Every structure is written in structure tokens, then in C-alpha cells.
Amino acid sequence: MTGHTENDITIAAPLDLVWDMTNDVANWPQLFSEYASVEILSREGNKTTFRLTMKPDENGTVWSWVSERETDRDARSVRARRVETGPFAYMNIRWQYEKVPEGTRMVWTQDFAMKPDAPVDDAWMTDNINKNSKVQMALIRDRIEQAARERRPVPSLTD
């Protein structure tokens, strides 16, 4: 069996702002609530290799892994994969961005399989990723929409 998730959200902000904020990997601990730190290991062109460390889980366990992320701004897509897979046999991620009348639609797709000796199975992880993606996407939406409001020019009294 394998796992597959697809989650999307519409953000009331310009695509360029959504792209810039969500692809600023070094700033992810300020964008996501689950990440404690990011260490950029290398950058080559549009590819970034980085170590991501999560905040301790409910059991006090700190999870950390290395991922590669390659952006394609023209195609409005990002492909990523875990290099250090941990409990996953593999984890491939795709983010897509689309201009829509309400702002920007962002879609996260994850394809993965858990190792046979992983503490959870594919079905459990699929459910977990779906629940957590909704929480993180809503938080990201709120933070980007706040940034968009702060960047709008304030009309003067003479306008």
C-alpha cells in the first residue's frame, strides 16, 4: 500500500507574495507552527537541500530529516523529496500555485510509503498528513493575508 494526500487552500494575496513567503525555507519556523528550526545545507540553482527539525511531539520526541526542494517559478510548482527518509520508504511532495479571482490557490500533494517497521502504517500517516496539512495551510493563509494587508498602501485623507 502507499499513501497519497492532496490538500488545497485559497489565500487572499497575490501569487508573488504567496510564492515568496512559502518558498523562503529559512523562514519556515516563523510560517509553520510545527517547525523548530531549518538549517540550509546547500543551494544549487533552484534546488535547496536543508535539515528540518520539528518541535517536540506529544511524547517529547524531536523529529528531524534532510529534504531537497526544487522550485520552478515559471511553472508555479515545487517538487521536494526527503533525502533522509526516517520511517518513510519514500516521501515525494509537490506544491502547485494558481492565480484565482480570490487570490492564489495553493495545492500540496504528497506521495509516500511507510517502511514495514515504521511505528505507523500508510493509512494512519495519510490521515495524519491530511489533518495537519489543513491546520498548517490555514495558519499559512492567515499569516500571508496579514502580510498582504500590511503591504497595501494606506490611502491618504486627500485621495
CSV table of C-alpha atoms in Angstrom, one decimal:
chain,number,residue,atom,x,y,z
A,1,MET,CA,0.0,0.0,0.0
A,2,THR,CA,1.1,3.6,-0.5
A,3,GLY,CA,-0.1,6.9,0.8
A,4,HIS,CA,-1.4,9.9,-1.2
A,5,THR,CA,-2.8,13.2,0.0
A,6,GLU,CA,-3.9,16.3,-1.7
A,7,ASN,CA,-4.9,19.5,0.1
A,8,ASP,CA,-5.5,23.0,-1.1
A,9,ILE,CA,-6.3,26.4,0.2
A,10,THR,CA,-7.1,29.8,-1.4
A,11,ILE,CA,-5.1,32.7,0.0
A,12,ALA,CA,-6.4,36.3,-0.5
A,13,ALA,CA,-3.0,37.5,-1.6
A,14,PRO,CA,-1.0,38.0,-4.8
A,15,LEU,CA,0.7,34.9,-6.2
A,16,ASP,CA,4.2,36.6,-5.9
A,17,LEU,CA,3.7,37.1,-2.2
A,18,VAL,CA,2.4,33.6,-1.6
A,19,TRP,CA,5.3,32.2,-3.6
A,20,ASP,CA,7.9,34.2,-1.9
A,21,MET,CA,6.8,33.5,1.6
A,22,THR,CA,6.1,29.8,1.2
A,23,ASN,CA,9.4,29.2,-0.6
A,24,ASP,CA,11.6,31.1,1.9
A,25,VAL,CA,12.6,27.8,3.5
A,26,ALA,CA,14.9,29.5,6.0
A,27,ASN,CA,11.9,31.4,7.4
A,28,TRP,CA,9.6,28.3,7.8
A,29,PRO,CA,9.8,28.3,11.6
A,30,GLN,CA,8.0,31.6,11.5
A,31,LEU,CA,5.5,30.4,8.9
A,32,PHE,CA,4.6,26.9,10.2
A,33,SER,CA,3.7,26.2,13.8
A,34,GLU,CA,5.4,22.7,13.8
A,35,TYR,CA,9.0,23.5,12.9
A,36,ALA,CA,11.6,24.4,15.4
A,37,SER,CA,14.4,25.1,13.0
A,38,VAL,CA,15.7,24.9,9.5
A,39,GLU,CA,19.4,24.5,8.5
A,40,ILE,CA,20.2,25.3,4.9
A,41,LEU,CA,22.8,22.7,3.8
A,42,SER,CA,23.3,23.8,0.2
A,43,ARG,CA,21.8,25.8,-2.7
A,44,GLU,CA,22.4,25.0,-6.3
A,45,GLY,CA,20.3,27.0,-8.7
A,46,ASN,CA,16.7,26.4,-7.8
A,47,LYS,CA,17.5,23.4,-5.6
A,48,THR,CA,17.8,23.8,-1.8
A,49,THR,CA,18.9,21.0,0.5
A,50,PHE,CA,18.0,21.6,4.1
A,51,ARG,CA,17.6,19.9,7.5
A,52,LEU,CA,14.2,20.4,9.0
A,53,THR,CA,13.7,19.9,12.8
A,54,MET,CA,10.2,19.7,14.3
A,55,LYS,CA,9.1,20.9,17.7
A,56,PRO,CA,8.8,18.0,20.2
A,57,ASP,CA,5.7,15.9,19.7
A,58,GLU,CA,3.3,14.9,22.5
A,59,ASN,CA,5.8,12.2,23.6
A,60,GLY,CA,8.7,14.7,23.7
A,61,THR,CA,10.3,13.1,20.5
A,62,VAL,CA,12.0,15.6,18.2
A,63,TRP,CA,11.9,14.5,14.5
A,64,SER,CA,14.5,15.8,12.0
A,65,TRP,CA,15.3,15.0,8.4
A,66,VAL,CA,17.0,16.3,5.3
A,67,SER,CA,15.0,17.2,2.3
A,68,GLU,CA,15.7,18.6,-1.2
A,69,ARG,CA,13.3,21.2,-2.7
A,70,GLU,CA,13.4,22.4,-6.3
A,71,THR,CA,11.3,25.4,-7.3
A,72,ASP,CA,10.1,26.2,-10.8
A,73,ARG,CA,8.6,29.7,-10.7
A,74,ASP,CA,7.6,29.7,-14.3
A,75,ALA,CA,5.6,26.5,-13.9
A,76,ARG,CA,4.4,27.7,-10.4
A,77,SER,CA,5.4,24.4,-8.9
A,78,VAL,CA,7.8,22.9,-6.4
A,79,ARG,CA,9.0,19.3,-6.1
A,80,ALA,CA,10.5,18.0,-3.0
A,81,ARG,CA,11.7,14.8,-1.5
A,82,ARG,CA,13.0,13.5,1.7
A,83,VAL,CA,16.7,12.6,1.4
A,84,GLU,CA,16.8,11.1,5.0
A,85,THR,CA,13.5,9.2,4.9
A,86,GLY,CA,13.3,8.1,8.5
A,87,PRO,CA,10.1,6.0,8.9
A,88,PHE,CA,9.2,6.6,5.3
A,89,ALA,CA,10.3,4.2,2.5
A,90,TYR,CA,10.0,7.4,0.4
A,91,MET,CA,8.2,10.8,0.6
A,92,ASN,CA,7.7,12.9,-2.5
A,93,ILE,CA,5.9,16.3,-2.3
A,94,ARG,CA,4.6,18.7,-4.9
A,95,TRP,CA,3.3,22.2,-4.3
A,96,GLN,CA,1.4,24.0,-7.0
A,97,TYR,CA,0.2,27.6,-7.2
A,98,GLU,CA,-2.6,29.1,-9.3
A,99,LYS,CA,-3.9,32.6,-9.7
A,100,VAL,CA,-7.6,32.6,-9.0
A,101,PRO,CA,-10.1,35.5,-8.7
A,102,GLU,CA,-9.9,35.3,-4.9
A,103,GLY,CA,-6.1,35.5,-4.8
A,104,THR,CA,-3.8,32.4,-5.0
A,105,ARG,CA,-4.8,28.7,-4.8
A,106,MET,CA,-2.0,26.6,-3.3
A,107,VAL,CA,-2.1,22.7,-3.5
A,108,TRP,CA,0.0,20.3,-1.6
A,109,THR,CA,0.3,16.8,-2.9
A,110,GLN,CA,2.2,14.1,-1.0
A,111,ASP,CA,3.0,10.6,-2.2
A,112,PHE,CA,4.7,8.2,0.2
A,113,ALA,CA,5.0,4.8,1.7
A,114,MET,CA,5.9,3.9,5.3
A,115,LYS,CA,8.7,1.3,5.9
A,116,PRO,CA,7.4,-2.1,7.2
A,117,ASP,CA,9.0,-1.4,10.6
A,118,ALA,CA,7.6,2.1,10.9
A,119,PRO,CA,5.6,2.8,14.1
A,120,VAL,CA,2.5,3.7,11.9
A,121,ASP,CA,1.1,2.4,8.6
A,122,ASP,CA,0.2,4.3,5.4
A,123,ALA,CA,-3.4,4.7,6.3
A,124,TRP,CA,-2.6,6.3,9.7
A,125,MET,CA,0.0,8.6,8.1
A,126,THR,CA,-2.4,9.6,5.3
A,127,ASP,CA,-5.0,10.6,7.9
A,128,ASN,CA,-2.3,12.5,10.0
A,129,ILE,CA,-1.0,14.4,7.0
A,130,ASN,CA,-4.5,15.4,5.8
A,131,LYS,CA,-5.4,16.7,9.3
A,132,ASN,CA,-2.1,18.5,9.8
A,133,SER,CA,-2.0,20.0,6.3
A,134,LYS,CA,-5.3,21.7,6.9
A,135,VAL,CA,-4.1,23.2,10.1
A,136,GLN,CA,-0.8,24.4,8.7
A,137,MET,CA,-2.4,25.7,5.4
A,138,ALA,CA,-4.9,27.8,7.4
A,139,LEU,CA,-2.1,29.2,9.6
A,140,ILE,CA,0.0,30.0,6.5
A,141,ARG,CA,-3.1,31.6,4.8
A,142,ASP,CA,-3.7,33.8,7.9
A,143,ARG,CA,0.0,34.8,8.1
A,144,ILE,CA,0.3,35.6,4.4
A,145,GLU,CA,-3.0,37.5,4.3
A,146,GLN,CA,-1.8,39.6,7.3
A,147,ALA,CA,1.4,40.3,5.4
A,148,ALA,CA,-0.6,41.3,2.3
A,149,ARG,CA,-2.7,43.7,4.4
A,150,GLU,CA,0.4,45.3,5.9
A,151,ARG,CA,1.9,45.9,2.4
A,152,ARG,CA,-1.1,47.6,1.0
A,153,PRO,CA,-0.7,51.4,0.8
A,154,VAL,CA,-2.9,53.3,3.2
A,155,PRO,CA,-5.0,55.9,1.4
A,156,SER,CA,-4.3,59.5,2.5
A,157,LEU,CA,-7.1,61.8,3.5
A,158,THR,CA,-6.5,63.9,0.3
A,159,ASP,CA,-7.1,60.9,-2.0
